[in-house]
mmCIF file of C-alpha atoms in Angstrom:
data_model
loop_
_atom_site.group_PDB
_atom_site.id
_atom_site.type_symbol
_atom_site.label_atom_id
_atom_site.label_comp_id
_atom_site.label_asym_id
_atom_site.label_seq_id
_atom_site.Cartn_x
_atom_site.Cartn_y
_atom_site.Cartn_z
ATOM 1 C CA UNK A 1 0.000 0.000 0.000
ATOM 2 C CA UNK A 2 1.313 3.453 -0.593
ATOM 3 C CA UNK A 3 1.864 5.593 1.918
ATOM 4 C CA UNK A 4 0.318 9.051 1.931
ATOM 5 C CA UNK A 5 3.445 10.751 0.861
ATOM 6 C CA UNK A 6 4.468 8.321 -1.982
ATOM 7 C CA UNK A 7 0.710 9.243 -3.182
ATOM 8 C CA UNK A 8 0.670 12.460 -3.362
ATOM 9 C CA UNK A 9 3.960 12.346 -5.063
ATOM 10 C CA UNK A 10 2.542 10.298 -7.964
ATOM 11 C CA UNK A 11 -0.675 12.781 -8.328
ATOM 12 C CA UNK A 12 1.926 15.241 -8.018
ATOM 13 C CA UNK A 13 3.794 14.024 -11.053
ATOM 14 C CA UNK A 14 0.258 13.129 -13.000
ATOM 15 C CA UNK A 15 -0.746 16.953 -12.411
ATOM 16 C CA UNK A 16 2.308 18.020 -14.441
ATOM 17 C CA UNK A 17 2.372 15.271 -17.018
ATOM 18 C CA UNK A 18 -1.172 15.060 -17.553
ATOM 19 C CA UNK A 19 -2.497 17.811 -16.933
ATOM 20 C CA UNK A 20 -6.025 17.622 -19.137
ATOM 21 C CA UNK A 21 -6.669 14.085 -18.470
ATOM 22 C CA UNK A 22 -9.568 13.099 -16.749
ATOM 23 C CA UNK A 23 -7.709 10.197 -14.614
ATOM 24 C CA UNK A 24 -9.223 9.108 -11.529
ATOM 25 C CA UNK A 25 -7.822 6.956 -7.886
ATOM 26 C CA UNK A 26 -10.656 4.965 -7.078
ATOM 27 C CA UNK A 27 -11.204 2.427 -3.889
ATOM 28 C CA UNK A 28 -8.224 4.366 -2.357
ATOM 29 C CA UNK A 29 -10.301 3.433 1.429
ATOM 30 C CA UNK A 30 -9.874 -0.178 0.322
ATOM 31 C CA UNK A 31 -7.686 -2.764 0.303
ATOM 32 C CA UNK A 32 -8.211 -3.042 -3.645
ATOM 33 C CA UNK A 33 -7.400 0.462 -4.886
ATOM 34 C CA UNK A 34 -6.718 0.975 -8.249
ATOM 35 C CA UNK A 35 -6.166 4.012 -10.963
ATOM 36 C CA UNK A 36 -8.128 4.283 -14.295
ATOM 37 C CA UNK A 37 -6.810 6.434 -16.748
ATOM 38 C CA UNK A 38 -8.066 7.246 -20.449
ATOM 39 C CA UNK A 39 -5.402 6.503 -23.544
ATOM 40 C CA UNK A 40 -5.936 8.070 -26.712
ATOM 41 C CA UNK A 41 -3.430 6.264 -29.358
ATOM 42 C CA UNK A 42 -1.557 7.940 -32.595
ATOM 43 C CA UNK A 43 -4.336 6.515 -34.186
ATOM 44 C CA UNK A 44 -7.123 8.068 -32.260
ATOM 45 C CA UNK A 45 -8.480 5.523 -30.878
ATOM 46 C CA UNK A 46 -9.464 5.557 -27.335
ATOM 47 C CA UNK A 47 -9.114 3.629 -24.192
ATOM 48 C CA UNK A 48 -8.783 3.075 -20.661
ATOM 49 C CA UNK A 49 -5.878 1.984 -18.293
ATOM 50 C CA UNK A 50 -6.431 0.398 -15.284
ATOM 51 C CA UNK A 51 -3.424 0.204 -12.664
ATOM 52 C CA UNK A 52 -3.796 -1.555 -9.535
ATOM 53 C CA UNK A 53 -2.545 -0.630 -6.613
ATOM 54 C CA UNK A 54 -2.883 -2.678 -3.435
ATOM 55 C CA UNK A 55 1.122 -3.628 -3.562
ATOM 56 C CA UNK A 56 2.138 -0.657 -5.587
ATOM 57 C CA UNK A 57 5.218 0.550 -5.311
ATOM 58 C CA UNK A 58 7.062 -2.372 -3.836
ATOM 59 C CA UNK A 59 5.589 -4.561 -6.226
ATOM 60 C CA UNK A 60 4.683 -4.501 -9.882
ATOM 61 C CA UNK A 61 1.174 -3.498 -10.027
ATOM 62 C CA UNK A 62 -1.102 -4.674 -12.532
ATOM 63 C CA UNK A 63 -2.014 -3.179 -15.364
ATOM 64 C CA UNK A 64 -4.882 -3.511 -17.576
ATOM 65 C CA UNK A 65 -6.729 -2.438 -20.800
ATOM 66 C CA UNK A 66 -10.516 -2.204 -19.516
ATOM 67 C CA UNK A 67 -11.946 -4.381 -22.480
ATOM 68 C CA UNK A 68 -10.419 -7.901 -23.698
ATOM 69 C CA UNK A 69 -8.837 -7.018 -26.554
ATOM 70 C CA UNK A 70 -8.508 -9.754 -29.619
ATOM 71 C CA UNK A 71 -5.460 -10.414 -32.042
ATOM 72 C CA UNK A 72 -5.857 -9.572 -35.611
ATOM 73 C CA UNK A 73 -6.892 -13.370 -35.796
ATOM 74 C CA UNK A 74 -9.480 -12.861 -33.475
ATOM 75 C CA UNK A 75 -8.198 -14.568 -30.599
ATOM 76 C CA UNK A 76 -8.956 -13.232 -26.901
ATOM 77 C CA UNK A 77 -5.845 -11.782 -25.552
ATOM 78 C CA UNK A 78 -6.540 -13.218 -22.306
ATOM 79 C CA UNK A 79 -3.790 -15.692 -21.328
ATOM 80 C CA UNK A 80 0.191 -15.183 -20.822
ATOM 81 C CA UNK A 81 1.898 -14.525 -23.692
ATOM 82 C CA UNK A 82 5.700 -13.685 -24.214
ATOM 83 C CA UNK A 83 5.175 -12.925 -27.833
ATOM 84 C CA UNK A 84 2.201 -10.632 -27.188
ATOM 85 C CA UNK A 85 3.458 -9.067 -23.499
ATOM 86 C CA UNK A 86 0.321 -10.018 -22.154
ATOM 87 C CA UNK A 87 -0.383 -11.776 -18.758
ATOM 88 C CA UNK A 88 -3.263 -13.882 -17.665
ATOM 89 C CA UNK A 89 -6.520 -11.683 -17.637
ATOM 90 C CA UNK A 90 -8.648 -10.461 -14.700
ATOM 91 C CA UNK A 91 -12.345 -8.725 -14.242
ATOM 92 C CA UNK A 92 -12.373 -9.375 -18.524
ATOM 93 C CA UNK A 93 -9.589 -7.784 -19.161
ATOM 94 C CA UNK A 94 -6.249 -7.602 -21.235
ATOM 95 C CA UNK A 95 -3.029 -7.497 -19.108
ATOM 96 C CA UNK A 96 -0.266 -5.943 -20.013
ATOM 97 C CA UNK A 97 2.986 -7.284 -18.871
ATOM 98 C CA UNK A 98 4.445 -4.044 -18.402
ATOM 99 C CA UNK A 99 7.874 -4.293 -16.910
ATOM 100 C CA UNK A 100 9.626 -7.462 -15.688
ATOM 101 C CA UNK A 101 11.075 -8.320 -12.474
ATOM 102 C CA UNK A 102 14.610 -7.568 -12.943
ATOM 103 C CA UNK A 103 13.704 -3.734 -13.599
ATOM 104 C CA UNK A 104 11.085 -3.130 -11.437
ATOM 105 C CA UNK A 105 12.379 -1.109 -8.676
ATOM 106 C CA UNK A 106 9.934 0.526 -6.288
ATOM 107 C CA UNK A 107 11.109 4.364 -7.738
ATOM 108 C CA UNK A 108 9.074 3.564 -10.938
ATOM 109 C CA UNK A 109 6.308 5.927 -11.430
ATOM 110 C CA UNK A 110 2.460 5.673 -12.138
ATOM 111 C CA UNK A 111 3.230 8.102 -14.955
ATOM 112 C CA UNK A 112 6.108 6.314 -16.374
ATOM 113 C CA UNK A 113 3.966 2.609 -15.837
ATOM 114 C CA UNK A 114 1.051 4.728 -18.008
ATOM 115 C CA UNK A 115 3.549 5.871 -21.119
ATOM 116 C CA UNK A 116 4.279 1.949 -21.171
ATOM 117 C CA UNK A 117 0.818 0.796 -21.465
ATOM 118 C CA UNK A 118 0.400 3.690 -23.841
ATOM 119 C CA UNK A 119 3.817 2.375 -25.950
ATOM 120 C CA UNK A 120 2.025 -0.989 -25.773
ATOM 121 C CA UNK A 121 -1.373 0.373 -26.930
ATOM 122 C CA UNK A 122 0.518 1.622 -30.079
ATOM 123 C CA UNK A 123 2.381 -1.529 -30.910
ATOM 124 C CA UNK A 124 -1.122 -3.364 -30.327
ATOM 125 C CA UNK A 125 -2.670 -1.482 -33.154
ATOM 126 C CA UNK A 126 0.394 -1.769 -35.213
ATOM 127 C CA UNK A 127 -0.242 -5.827 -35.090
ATOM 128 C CA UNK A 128 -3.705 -5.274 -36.180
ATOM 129 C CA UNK A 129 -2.286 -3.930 -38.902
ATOM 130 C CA UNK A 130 0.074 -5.952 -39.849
ATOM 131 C CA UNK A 131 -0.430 -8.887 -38.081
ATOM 132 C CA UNK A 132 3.310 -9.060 -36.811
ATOM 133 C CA UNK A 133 3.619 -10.504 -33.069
ATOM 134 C CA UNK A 134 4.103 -7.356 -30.688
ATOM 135 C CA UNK A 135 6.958 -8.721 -30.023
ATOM 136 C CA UNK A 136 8.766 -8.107 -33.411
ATOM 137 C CA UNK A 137 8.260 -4.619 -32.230
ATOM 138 C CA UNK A 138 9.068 -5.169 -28.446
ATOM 139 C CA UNK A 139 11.954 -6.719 -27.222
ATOM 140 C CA UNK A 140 11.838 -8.965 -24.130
ATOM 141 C CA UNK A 141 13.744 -7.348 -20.704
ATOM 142 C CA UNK A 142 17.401 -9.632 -20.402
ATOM 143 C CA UNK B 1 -0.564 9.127 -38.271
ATOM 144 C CA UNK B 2 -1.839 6.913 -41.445
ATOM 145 C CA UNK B 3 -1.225 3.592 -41.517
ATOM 146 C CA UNK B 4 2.084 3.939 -43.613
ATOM 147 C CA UNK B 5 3.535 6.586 -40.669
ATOM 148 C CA UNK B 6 2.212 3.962 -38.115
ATOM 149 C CA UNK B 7 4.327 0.715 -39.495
ATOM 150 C CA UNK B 8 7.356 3.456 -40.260
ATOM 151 C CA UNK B 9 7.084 4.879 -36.612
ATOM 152 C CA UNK B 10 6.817 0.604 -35.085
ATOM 153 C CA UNK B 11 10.135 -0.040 -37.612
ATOM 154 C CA UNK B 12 11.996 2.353 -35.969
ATOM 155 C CA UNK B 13 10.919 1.039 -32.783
ATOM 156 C CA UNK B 14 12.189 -2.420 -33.502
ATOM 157 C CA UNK B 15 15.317 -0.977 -34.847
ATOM 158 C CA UNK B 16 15.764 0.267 -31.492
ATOM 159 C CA UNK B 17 15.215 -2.349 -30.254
ATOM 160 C CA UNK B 18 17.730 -4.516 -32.072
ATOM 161 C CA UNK B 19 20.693 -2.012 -31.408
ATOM 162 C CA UNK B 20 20.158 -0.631 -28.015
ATOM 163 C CA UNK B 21 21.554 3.291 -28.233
ATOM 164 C CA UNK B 22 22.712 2.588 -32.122
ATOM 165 C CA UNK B 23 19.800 4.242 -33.880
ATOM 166 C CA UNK B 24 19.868 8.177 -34.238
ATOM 167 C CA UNK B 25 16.535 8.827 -32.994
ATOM 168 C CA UNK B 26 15.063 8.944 -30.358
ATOM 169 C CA UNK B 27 11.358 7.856 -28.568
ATOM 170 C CA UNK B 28 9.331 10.818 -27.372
ATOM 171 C CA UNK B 29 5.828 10.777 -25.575
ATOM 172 C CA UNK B 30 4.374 14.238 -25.827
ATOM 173 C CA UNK B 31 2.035 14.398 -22.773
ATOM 174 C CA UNK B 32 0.169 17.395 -24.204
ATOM 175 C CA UNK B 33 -0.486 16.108 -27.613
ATOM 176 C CA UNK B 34 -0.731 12.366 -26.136
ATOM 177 C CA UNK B 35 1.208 11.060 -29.162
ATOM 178 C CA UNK B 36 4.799 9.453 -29.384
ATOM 179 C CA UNK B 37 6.965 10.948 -31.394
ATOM 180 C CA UNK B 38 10.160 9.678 -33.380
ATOM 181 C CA UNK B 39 13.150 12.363 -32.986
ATOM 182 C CA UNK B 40 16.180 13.124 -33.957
ATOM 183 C CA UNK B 41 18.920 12.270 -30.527
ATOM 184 C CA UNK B 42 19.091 15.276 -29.227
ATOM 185 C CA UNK B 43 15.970 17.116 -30.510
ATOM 186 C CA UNK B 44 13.637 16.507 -28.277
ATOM 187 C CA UNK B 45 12.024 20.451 -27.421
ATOM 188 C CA UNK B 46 9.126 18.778 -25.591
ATOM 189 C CA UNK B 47 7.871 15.375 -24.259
ATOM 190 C CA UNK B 48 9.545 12.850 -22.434
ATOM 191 C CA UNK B 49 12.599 10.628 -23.943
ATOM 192 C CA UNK B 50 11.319 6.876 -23.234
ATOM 193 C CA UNK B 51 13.880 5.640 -25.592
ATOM 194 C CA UNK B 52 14.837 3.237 -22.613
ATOM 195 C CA UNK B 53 11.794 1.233 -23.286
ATOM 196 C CA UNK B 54 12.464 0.065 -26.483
ATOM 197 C CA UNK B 55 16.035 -0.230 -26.144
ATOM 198 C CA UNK B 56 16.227 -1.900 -22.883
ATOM 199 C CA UNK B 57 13.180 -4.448 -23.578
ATOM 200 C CA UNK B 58 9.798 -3.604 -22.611
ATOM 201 C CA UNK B 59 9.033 -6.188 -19.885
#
């Protein structure tokens, strides 16, 4: 759980970087608080980011894409996947495997986890496209 | 960003990628535009330099 300081740092550091986005910490009273925050790709389309944040920042928080999202073959994206950076789904959703163990390191940002999902987002519609693996675009962590 | 910008914009993130700090551009999120950006090193006037992203592995 964060402690009050570490969370007003973050919204701190959202204030500056996103300053016209309509994000919103929800559940904070609970033990399953989470973030949702909107993601408007190159492309224009639109979507939402959830982060979850009952271990955040000592452990990597989940991350999700509010809607289960389907491969250009039409295949739920709703298991673990190295090729695709996806993790096993939750409430419906797409996971994004976001950052691996041996970088995580509990100074990593909401904002920075955000521009991530964002960068993945992007790559996403780029397989619909062309129906390349996101991981001809992504390289694994070492 | 048309569809031909998009796949030029994911090439040049697979080239960097494949040679970690070798490419001459750079990876830029623009927070006030919400769009990523492909720079020149060194060019950057606004946005954030997540270069480290591609270059380093993404997870």
């Amino acid at each position: 759980m964060m402690t009050p300081e570490r969370l007003q740092a973050e919204k701190d550091v959202l204030k500056r970087k996103l300053p016209c986005y309509d994000y919103r910490f929800l559940d904070m009273e609970t033990s399953k608080p989470y973030i949702v925050l909107p993601a408007k790709t190159n492309r224009g389309n639109i979507y939402t980011i959830r982060i979850e944040l009952d271990e955040f920042p000592n452990e990597i928080p989940k991350a999700f894409v509010t809607k289960m999202l389907k491969t250009k073959l039409g295949k739920e994206m709703n298991d673990c996947s190295a090729s695709m950076h996806t993790l096993t789904s939750e409430h419906g959703y797409t996971r994004i495997c976001h950052y691996g163990y041996s970088s995580w390191t509990p100074m990593v940002s909401l904002y920075k986890i955000y521009v991530k999902c964002r960068l993945w987002l992007e790559m996403y519609e780029l397989h619909l496209q062309t129906g390349h693996n996101m991981d001809y675009y992504l390289n694994h962590q070492e | 960003m048309n569809e031909q910008e998009l796949e030029r914009f994911g090439q040049q993130i697979k080239r960097q990628g494949e040679n970690q700090g070798g490419t001459m551009t750079q990876l830029v999120y623009n927070p006030v535009t919400g769009e990523f950006e492909q720079v020149a090193k060194g060019q950057a006037h606004e946005g954030d330099v997540v270069t480290e992203m591609t270059e380093k592995g993404f997870a």
